[in-house]
Amino acid sequence: MKNSLSIIAVGALGALLFALPSWSAISDTLRPVIGAAMVKQNSVTWPVTYDGARKIDLKKRDITIAKTGTADYSGLRIQSPTSTTRRIKLANVTGDGTLRAQIAPGTARDAVGNRALGAGPSDPVMVDNTAPTLTISAPDPTVTNTGPVVFIIT
């Protein structure tokens, strides 16, 4: 955003006493935005968009993944599909719990050199790798030549 400032001095009768040249500055709030996660098989991918970035320098060390429960992963990659977007991809996701991504400040610069603010944490991604269980009880009665026979299924 471009902001301008002009200083003008006017006398009591409205006469212009002096005017300084106009001064302008560019200000912004460059911040990456972490989008909604995409879950596919055993991987999780977050899109990250940098609006107004001239140079993006997102590295693995800039990303923090918060884990709850037994949720875990064994690989983190940064993909660069366009000049203003990145993707954080976790591979080999296991366990049960949640995962969240957070990005440290300073991972991009705009046209005047301002560094990006941090972003996150993202919305949590639920990781559920525990298969449902089914239990069938013994029949009641165990021996009969007529019905009914009851089984309890849980």
Short mmCIF file of N, CA and C in Angstrom, two decimals:
data_model
loop_
_atom_site.label_atom_id
_atom_site.label_comp_id
_atom_site.label_asym_id
_atom_site.label_seq_id
_atom_site.Cartn_x
_atom_site.Cartn_y
_atom_site.Cartn_z
N MET A 1 0.85 -1.15 0.00
CA MET A 1 0.00 0.00 0.00
C MET A 1 0.90 1.22 0.00
N LYS A 2 0.55 2.24 -0.79
CA LYS A 2 1.34 3.47 -0.87
C LYS A 2 0.66 4.54 -0.05
N ASN A 3 1.41 5.16 0.88
CA ASN A 3 0.92 6.23 1.73
C ASN A 3 1.66 7.51 1.36
N SER A 4 0.94 8.65 1.32
CA SER A 4 1.55 9.93 0.99
C SER A 4 1.33 10.92 2.13
N LEU A 5 2.28 11.85 2.28
CA LEU A 5 2.21 12.88 3.31
C LEU A 5 2.62 14.20 2.67
N SER A 6 1.78 15.20 2.85
CA SER A 6 2.10 16.56 2.38
C SER A 6 1.98 17.50 3.56
N ILE A 7 2.90 18.47 3.67
CA ILE A 7 2.85 19.46 4.75
C ILE A 7 2.66 20.82 4.11
N ILE A 8 1.59 21.51 4.50
CA ILE A 8 1.25 22.83 3.96
C ILE A 8 0.93 23.72 5.15
N ALA A 9 1.51 24.92 5.17
CA ALA A 9 1.22 25.89 6.24
C ALA A 9 0.39 27.02 5.64
N VAL A 10 -0.73 27.31 6.31
CA VAL A 10 -1.63 28.36 5.83
C VAL A 10 -1.76 29.40 6.94
N GLY A 11 -1.69 30.68 6.57
CA GLY A 11 -1.81 31.77 7.54
C GLY A 11 -3.25 31.97 7.99
N ALA A 12 -3.43 32.92 8.92
CA ALA A 12 -4.74 33.20 9.50
C ALA A 12 -5.75 33.64 8.46
N LEU A 13 -5.34 34.33 7.41
CA LEU A 13 -6.25 34.79 6.38
C LEU A 13 -6.33 33.83 5.19
N GLY A 14 -5.77 32.65 5.35
CA GLY A 14 -5.86 31.64 4.30
C GLY A 14 -4.76 31.70 3.28
N ALA A 15 -3.78 32.55 3.48
CA ALA A 15 -2.69 32.66 2.53
C ALA A 15 -1.70 31.52 2.75
N LEU A 16 -1.20 31.00 1.67
CA LEU A 16 -0.21 29.92 1.74
C LEU A 16 1.10 30.48 2.23
N LEU A 17 1.58 29.96 3.35
CA LEU A 17 2.85 30.42 3.90
C LEU A 17 4.00 29.61 3.31
N PHE A 18 3.88 28.27 3.31
CA PHE A 18 4.87 27.42 2.66
C PHE A 18 4.27 26.02 2.46
N ALA A 19 4.88 25.29 1.55
CA ALA A 19 4.48 23.90 1.28
C ALA A 19 5.74 23.09 1.06
N LEU A 20 5.80 21.94 1.71
CA LEU A 20 6.93 21.03 1.51
C LEU A 20 6.55 20.01 0.45
N PRO A 21 7.56 19.51 -0.25
CA PRO A 21 7.24 18.50 -1.26
C PRO A 21 6.56 17.28 -0.62
N SER A 22 5.73 16.68 -1.38
CA SER A 22 5.02 15.48 -0.93
C SER A 22 6.02 14.34 -0.71
N TRP A 23 5.76 13.52 0.29
CA TRP A 23 6.62 12.37 0.63
C TRP A 23 5.74 11.13 0.64
N SER A 24 6.23 10.05 0.10
CA SER A 24 5.42 8.83 0.10
C SER A 24 6.27 7.64 0.52
N ALA A 25 5.60 6.65 1.04
CA ALA A 25 6.27 5.42 1.47
C ALA A 25 5.36 4.25 1.16
N ILE A 26 5.98 3.11 0.95
CA ILE A 26 5.20 1.89 0.72
C ILE A 26 5.22 1.09 2.01
N SER A 27 4.05 0.71 2.46
CA SER A 27 3.96 -0.15 3.65
C SER A 27 3.08 -1.34 3.31
N ASP A 28 3.34 -2.42 3.99
CA ASP A 28 2.52 -3.61 3.77
C ASP A 28 2.64 -4.55 4.95
N THR A 29 1.91 -5.62 4.87
CA THR A 29 1.99 -6.68 5.89
C THR A 29 2.10 -8.00 5.14
N LEU A 30 3.25 -8.23 4.57
CA LEU A 30 3.51 -9.47 3.83
C LEU A 30 3.42 -10.62 4.81
N ARG A 31 2.49 -11.51 4.58
CA ARG A 31 2.29 -12.65 5.47
C ARG A 31 1.90 -13.85 4.62
N PRO A 32 2.58 -14.98 4.85
CA PRO A 32 2.14 -16.19 4.16
C PRO A 32 0.81 -16.65 4.74
N VAL A 33 0.01 -17.26 3.91
CA VAL A 33 -1.28 -17.81 4.35
C VAL A 33 -1.24 -19.32 4.15
N ILE A 34 -1.47 -20.05 5.24
CA ILE A 34 -1.51 -21.51 5.16
C ILE A 34 -2.94 -21.91 4.87
N GLY A 35 -3.16 -22.59 3.74
CA GLY A 35 -4.51 -23.00 3.35
C GLY A 35 -4.93 -24.30 4.01
N ALA A 36 -6.11 -24.76 3.63
CA ALA A 36 -6.65 -26.00 4.17
C ALA A 36 -5.82 -27.19 3.69
N ALA A 37 -5.57 -28.11 4.58
CA ALA A 37 -4.75 -29.28 4.26
C ALA A 37 -5.49 -30.24 3.35
N MET A 38 -4.71 -30.90 2.50
CA MET A 38 -5.23 -31.97 1.66
C MET A 38 -4.63 -33.28 2.16
N VAL A 39 -5.48 -34.25 2.42
CA VAL A 39 -5.03 -35.54 2.94
C VAL A 39 -5.23 -36.58 1.85
N LYS A 40 -4.19 -37.32 1.54
CA LYS A 40 -4.27 -38.35 0.51
C LYS A 40 -3.45 -39.54 0.96
N GLN A 41 -4.11 -40.67 1.14
CA GLN A 41 -3.48 -41.89 1.63
C GLN A 41 -2.67 -41.59 2.87
N ASN A 42 -1.38 -41.75 2.85
CA ASN A 42 -0.59 -41.52 4.06
C ASN A 42 0.24 -40.24 3.98
N SER A 43 -0.31 -39.20 3.31
CA SER A 43 0.40 -37.91 3.23
C SER A 43 -0.56 -36.76 3.51
N VAL A 44 0.02 -35.64 3.95
CA VAL A 44 -0.74 -34.42 4.22
C VAL A 44 -0.02 -33.28 3.51
N THR A 45 -0.77 -32.42 2.81
CA THR A 45 -0.19 -31.30 2.09
C THR A 45 -0.95 -30.02 2.43
N TRP A 46 -0.19 -28.99 2.83
CA TRP A 46 -0.76 -27.66 3.08
C TRP A 46 -0.29 -26.72 1.98
N PRO A 47 -1.21 -26.01 1.28
CA PRO A 47 -0.78 -24.97 0.36
C PRO A 47 -0.43 -23.70 1.15
N VAL A 48 0.63 -23.01 0.75
CA VAL A 48 1.05 -21.77 1.39
C VAL A 48 1.14 -20.70 0.31
N THR A 49 0.41 -19.58 0.50
CA THR A 49 0.39 -18.51 -0.49
C THR A 49 1.04 -17.26 0.08
N TYR A 50 1.95 -16.67 -0.69
CA TYR A 50 2.62 -15.42 -0.31
C TYR A 50 2.11 -14.34 -1.25
N ASP A 51 1.22 -13.48 -0.78
CA ASP A 51 0.67 -12.40 -1.60
C ASP A 51 1.61 -11.21 -1.55
N GLY A 52 2.12 -10.77 -2.69
CA GLY A 52 2.99 -9.61 -2.76
C GLY A 52 4.47 -9.93 -2.58
N ALA A 53 4.82 -11.19 -2.55
CA ALA A 53 6.23 -11.56 -2.35
C ALA A 53 7.01 -11.42 -3.65
N ARG A 54 8.20 -10.87 -3.55
CA ARG A 54 9.11 -10.79 -4.69
C ARG A 54 10.05 -11.99 -4.66
N LYS A 55 10.46 -12.41 -3.45
CA LYS A 55 11.37 -13.55 -3.30
C LYS A 55 10.91 -14.40 -2.12
N ILE A 56 10.75 -15.69 -2.36
CA ILE A 56 10.36 -16.63 -1.30
C ILE A 56 11.54 -17.53 -1.00
N ASP A 57 11.85 -17.66 0.29
CA ASP A 57 12.98 -18.47 0.71
C ASP A 57 12.56 -19.39 1.87
N LEU A 58 11.50 -20.16 1.66
CA LEU A 58 10.97 -21.07 2.67
C LEU A 58 11.82 -22.33 2.71
N LYS A 59 12.36 -22.64 3.88
CA LYS A 59 13.21 -23.82 4.07
C LYS A 59 12.57 -24.73 5.11
N LYS A 60 13.02 -25.98 5.16
CA LYS A 60 12.49 -26.94 6.13
C LYS A 60 12.65 -26.44 7.55
N ARG A 61 13.75 -25.79 7.85
CA ARG A 61 14.00 -25.31 9.22
C ARG A 61 13.02 -24.22 9.64
N ASP A 62 12.30 -23.60 8.67
CA ASP A 62 11.33 -22.55 8.96
C ASP A 62 9.95 -23.12 9.33
N ILE A 63 9.79 -24.42 9.20
CA ILE A 63 8.48 -25.05 9.41
C ILE A 63 8.50 -25.86 10.70
N THR A 64 7.48 -25.64 11.51
CA THR A 64 7.29 -26.42 12.73
C THR A 64 6.01 -27.22 12.57
N ILE A 65 6.08 -28.52 12.82
CA ILE A 65 4.89 -29.37 12.78
C ILE A 65 4.56 -29.77 14.22
N ALA A 66 3.39 -29.35 14.69
CA ALA A 66 2.93 -29.72 16.03
C ALA A 66 2.15 -31.03 15.92
N LYS A 67 2.45 -31.97 16.82
CA LYS A 67 1.82 -33.28 16.79
C LYS A 67 1.13 -33.55 18.12
N THR A 68 -0.03 -34.21 18.06
CA THR A 68 -0.69 -34.69 19.27
C THR A 68 -0.90 -36.19 19.15
N GLY A 69 -1.13 -36.83 20.30
CA GLY A 69 -1.34 -38.28 20.29
C GLY A 69 -0.12 -39.00 19.76
N THR A 70 -0.35 -40.01 18.95
CA THR A 70 0.75 -40.77 18.34
C THR A 70 0.97 -40.40 16.88
N ALA A 71 0.29 -39.33 16.41
CA ALA A 71 0.45 -38.89 15.02
C ALA A 71 1.91 -38.53 14.76
N ASP A 72 2.43 -38.97 13.62
CA ASP A 72 3.83 -38.70 13.27
C ASP A 72 4.00 -38.77 11.75
N TYR A 73 5.17 -38.44 11.27
CA TYR A 73 5.50 -38.49 9.85
C TYR A 73 7.00 -38.74 9.74
N SER A 74 7.44 -39.18 8.56
CA SER A 74 8.88 -39.44 8.41
C SER A 74 9.52 -38.65 7.28
N GLY A 75 8.79 -37.78 6.63
CA GLY A 75 9.37 -36.99 5.56
C GLY A 75 8.65 -35.67 5.39
N LEU A 76 9.40 -34.58 5.20
CA LEU A 76 8.83 -33.27 4.95
C LEU A 76 9.49 -32.71 3.69
N ARG A 77 8.65 -32.29 2.73
CA ARG A 77 9.15 -31.69 1.49
C ARG A 77 8.46 -30.35 1.27
N ILE A 78 9.18 -29.45 0.61
CA ILE A 78 8.60 -28.18 0.19
C ILE A 78 8.55 -28.20 -1.33
N GLN A 79 7.35 -28.04 -1.87
CA GLN A 79 7.17 -28.01 -3.32
C GLN A 79 6.89 -26.58 -3.75
N SER A 80 7.27 -26.24 -4.98
CA SER A 80 7.11 -24.88 -5.51
C SER A 80 6.31 -24.90 -6.81
N PRO A 81 4.96 -24.98 -6.72
CA PRO A 81 4.18 -25.05 -7.96
C PRO A 81 4.12 -23.74 -8.74
N THR A 82 4.19 -22.57 -8.07
CA THR A 82 4.18 -21.28 -8.76
C THR A 82 5.15 -20.33 -8.06
N SER A 83 5.29 -19.14 -8.60
CA SER A 83 6.23 -18.17 -8.02
C SER A 83 5.76 -17.60 -6.68
N THR A 84 4.46 -17.68 -6.38
CA THR A 84 3.96 -17.12 -5.12
C THR A 84 3.34 -18.17 -4.19
N THR A 85 3.43 -19.43 -4.53
CA THR A 85 2.89 -20.47 -3.66
C THR A 85 3.93 -21.56 -3.39
N ARG A 86 3.77 -22.17 -2.26
CA ARG A 86 4.58 -23.34 -1.89
C ARG A 86 3.63 -24.37 -1.32
N ARG A 87 4.08 -25.60 -1.25
CA ARG A 87 3.32 -26.67 -0.61
C ARG A 87 4.21 -27.34 0.42
N ILE A 88 3.68 -27.51 1.63
CA ILE A 88 4.36 -28.27 2.67
C ILE A 88 3.75 -29.66 2.63
N LYS A 89 4.57 -30.66 2.34
CA LYS A 89 4.05 -32.02 2.22
C LYS A 89 4.72 -32.94 3.24
N LEU A 90 3.90 -33.61 4.05
CA LEU A 90 4.38 -34.61 5.00
C LEU A 90 4.10 -35.98 4.40
N ALA A 91 5.10 -36.84 4.41
CA ALA A 91 4.95 -38.18 3.87
C ALA A 91 5.00 -39.21 5.00
N ASN A 92 4.49 -40.38 4.70
CA ASN A 92 4.49 -41.52 5.63
C ASN A 92 3.87 -41.14 6.97
N VAL A 93 2.66 -40.58 6.92
CA VAL A 93 1.94 -40.17 8.12
C VAL A 93 1.39 -41.43 8.80
N THR A 94 1.65 -41.54 10.10
CA THR A 94 1.23 -42.71 10.87
C THR A 94 0.58 -42.28 12.18
N GLY A 95 0.04 -43.25 12.90
CA GLY A 95 -0.49 -43.03 14.24
C GLY A 95 -1.87 -42.43 14.24
N ASP A 96 -2.26 -41.93 15.42
CA ASP A 96 -3.57 -41.32 15.64
C ASP A 96 -3.37 -40.02 16.42
N GLY A 97 -4.00 -38.95 15.98
CA GLY A 97 -3.89 -37.66 16.65
C GLY A 97 -4.10 -36.54 15.65
N THR A 98 -3.39 -35.42 15.84
CA THR A 98 -3.51 -34.30 14.92
C THR A 98 -2.13 -33.77 14.53
N LEU A 99 -2.10 -33.08 13.38
CA LEU A 99 -0.89 -32.41 12.90
C LEU A 99 -1.27 -30.98 12.52
N ARG A 100 -0.39 -30.02 12.84
CA ARG A 100 -0.57 -28.61 12.48
C ARG A 100 0.76 -28.07 11.96
N ALA A 101 0.68 -27.17 10.98
CA ALA A 101 1.88 -26.55 10.43
C ALA A 101 1.97 -25.10 10.86
N GLN A 102 3.20 -24.64 11.12
CA GLN A 102 3.45 -23.24 11.46
C GLN A 102 4.71 -22.80 10.72
N ILE A 103 4.72 -21.54 10.25
CA ILE A 103 5.85 -21.01 9.49
C ILE A 103 6.47 -19.85 10.26
N ALA A 104 7.79 -19.87 10.37
CA ALA A 104 8.53 -18.81 11.07
C ALA A 104 8.51 -17.52 10.25
N PRO A 105 8.73 -16.37 10.89
CA PRO A 105 8.84 -15.11 10.15
C PRO A 105 10.10 -15.08 9.28
N GLY A 106 10.09 -14.22 8.27
CA GLY A 106 11.29 -13.99 7.45
C GLY A 106 11.47 -14.93 6.28
N THR A 107 10.41 -15.62 5.84
CA THR A 107 10.55 -16.61 4.77
C THR A 107 10.33 -16.03 3.38
N ALA A 108 10.06 -14.73 3.28
CA ALA A 108 9.89 -14.08 1.97
C ALA A 108 10.16 -12.59 2.13
N ARG A 109 10.39 -11.93 0.98
CA ARG A 109 10.58 -10.47 0.94
C ARG A 109 9.72 -9.90 -0.16
N ASP A 110 9.28 -8.65 0.06
CA ASP A 110 8.51 -7.97 -0.97
C ASP A 110 9.43 -7.07 -1.78
N ALA A 111 8.85 -6.22 -2.62
CA ALA A 111 9.63 -5.38 -3.53
C ALA A 111 10.53 -4.38 -2.83
N VAL A 112 10.17 -3.95 -1.61
CA VAL A 112 10.99 -2.97 -0.90
C VAL A 112 11.83 -3.61 0.20
N GLY A 113 11.84 -4.95 0.26
CA GLY A 113 12.71 -5.65 1.21
C GLY A 113 12.08 -6.02 2.54
N ASN A 114 10.79 -5.73 2.73
CA ASN A 114 10.14 -6.14 3.97
C ASN A 114 10.07 -7.65 4.05
N ARG A 115 10.37 -8.18 5.23
CA ARG A 115 10.31 -9.63 5.43
C ARG A 115 8.90 -10.06 5.83
N ALA A 116 8.55 -11.27 5.43
CA ALA A 116 7.23 -11.81 5.74
C ALA A 116 7.08 -12.07 7.23
N LEU A 117 5.88 -11.88 7.71
CA LEU A 117 5.54 -12.27 9.08
C LEU A 117 5.38 -13.79 9.11
N GLY A 118 5.30 -14.36 10.29
CA GLY A 118 5.05 -15.80 10.41
C GLY A 118 3.60 -16.12 10.13
N ALA A 119 3.29 -17.40 10.05
CA ALA A 119 1.92 -17.83 9.81
C ALA A 119 1.63 -19.10 10.59
N GLY A 120 0.37 -19.25 10.96
CA GLY A 120 -0.06 -20.47 11.63
C GLY A 120 -0.21 -20.27 13.12
N PRO A 121 -0.54 -21.32 13.81
CA PRO A 121 -0.62 -22.68 13.28
C PRO A 121 -1.85 -22.87 12.40
N SER A 122 -1.73 -23.84 11.51
CA SER A 122 -2.83 -24.16 10.61
C SER A 122 -3.95 -24.83 11.39
N ASP A 123 -5.07 -25.03 10.73
CA ASP A 123 -6.12 -25.84 11.33
C ASP A 123 -5.57 -27.26 11.49
N PRO A 124 -6.01 -27.98 12.52
CA PRO A 124 -5.48 -29.32 12.73
C PRO A 124 -5.98 -30.31 11.68
N VAL A 125 -5.11 -31.24 11.33
CA VAL A 125 -5.47 -32.35 10.45
C VAL A 125 -5.60 -33.58 11.33
N MET A 126 -6.76 -34.23 11.30
CA MET A 126 -6.98 -35.43 12.10
C MET A 126 -6.33 -36.62 11.41
N VAL A 127 -5.48 -37.32 12.16
CA VAL A 127 -4.82 -38.53 11.67
C VAL A 127 -5.45 -39.71 12.40
N ASP A 128 -6.01 -40.65 11.65
CA ASP A 128 -6.67 -41.81 12.25
C ASP A 128 -6.29 -43.05 11.46
N ASN A 129 -5.36 -43.80 12.00
CA ASN A 129 -4.91 -45.02 11.34
C ASN A 129 -5.34 -46.28 12.08
N THR A 130 -6.24 -46.15 13.05
CA THR A 130 -6.73 -47.30 13.78
C THR A 130 -8.00 -47.81 13.11
N ALA A 131 -7.93 -49.04 12.65
CA ALA A 131 -9.10 -49.63 11.99
C ALA A 131 -10.18 -49.91 13.02
N PRO A 132 -11.45 -49.83 12.62
CA PRO A 132 -12.51 -50.17 13.55
C PRO A 132 -12.46 -51.66 13.88
N THR A 133 -12.97 -52.02 15.07
CA THR A 133 -12.98 -53.42 15.47
C THR A 133 -14.41 -53.91 15.56
N LEU A 134 -14.59 -55.21 15.39
CA LEU A 134 -15.90 -55.84 15.46
C LEU A 134 -15.75 -57.09 16.32
N THR A 135 -16.63 -57.22 17.32
CA THR A 135 -16.61 -58.39 18.19
C THR A 135 -17.98 -59.05 18.16
N ILE A 136 -17.99 -60.35 17.96
CA ILE A 136 -19.24 -61.13 17.99
C ILE A 136 -19.14 -62.11 19.15
N SER A 137 -20.14 -62.07 20.04
CA SER A 137 -20.12 -62.93 21.22
C SER A 137 -20.45 -64.37 20.84
N ALA A 138 -20.27 -65.26 21.80
CA ALA A 138 -20.70 -66.65 21.62
C ALA A 138 -22.22 -66.68 21.55
N PRO A 139 -22.79 -67.69 20.88
CA PRO A 139 -24.26 -67.74 20.79
C PRO A 139 -24.88 -68.04 22.16
N ASP A 140 -26.10 -67.56 22.33
CA ASP A 140 -26.86 -67.84 23.55
C ASP A 140 -28.24 -68.28 23.14
N PRO A 141 -28.61 -69.49 23.35
CA PRO A 141 -27.89 -70.60 23.98
C PRO A 141 -26.83 -71.17 23.05
N THR A 142 -25.87 -71.90 23.65
CA THR A 142 -24.78 -72.44 22.85
C THR A 142 -25.20 -73.67 22.05
N VAL A 143 -26.20 -74.40 22.57
CA VAL A 143 -26.71 -75.58 21.86
C VAL A 143 -28.23 -75.52 21.86
N THR A 144 -28.82 -75.70 20.70
CA THR A 144 -30.28 -75.69 20.58
C THR A 144 -30.69 -76.31 19.26
N ASN A 145 -31.92 -76.85 19.22
CA ASN A 145 -32.44 -77.31 17.95
C ASN A 145 -33.60 -76.44 17.51
N THR A 146 -33.87 -75.38 18.29
CA THR A 146 -34.88 -74.39 17.92
C THR A 146 -34.32 -73.00 18.21
N GLY A 147 -34.91 -71.99 17.68
CA GLY A 147 -34.42 -70.62 17.87
C GLY A 147 -35.19 -69.93 18.96
N PRO A 148 -34.94 -68.72 19.23
CA PRO A 148 -33.88 -67.91 18.61
C PRO A 148 -32.53 -68.14 19.26
N VAL A 149 -31.50 -67.81 18.53
CA VAL A 149 -30.13 -67.79 19.03
C VAL A 149 -29.67 -66.34 19.00
N VAL A 150 -29.10 -65.88 20.12
CA VAL A 150 -28.70 -64.48 20.23
C VAL A 150 -27.19 -64.34 20.16
N PHE A 151 -26.72 -63.44 19.33
CA PHE A 151 -25.32 -63.04 19.26
C PHE A 151 -25.27 -61.57 19.60
N ILE A 152 -24.29 -61.14 20.37
CA ILE A 152 -24.11 -59.72 20.68
C ILE A 152 -22.94 -59.22 19.85
N ILE A 153 -23.21 -58.18 19.08
CA ILE A 153 -22.20 -57.61 18.19
C ILE A 153 -21.83 -56.22 18.71
N THR A 154 -20.54 -56.01 18.97
CA THR A 154 -20.07 -54.69 19.40
C THR A 154 -18.93 -54.24 18.56
#
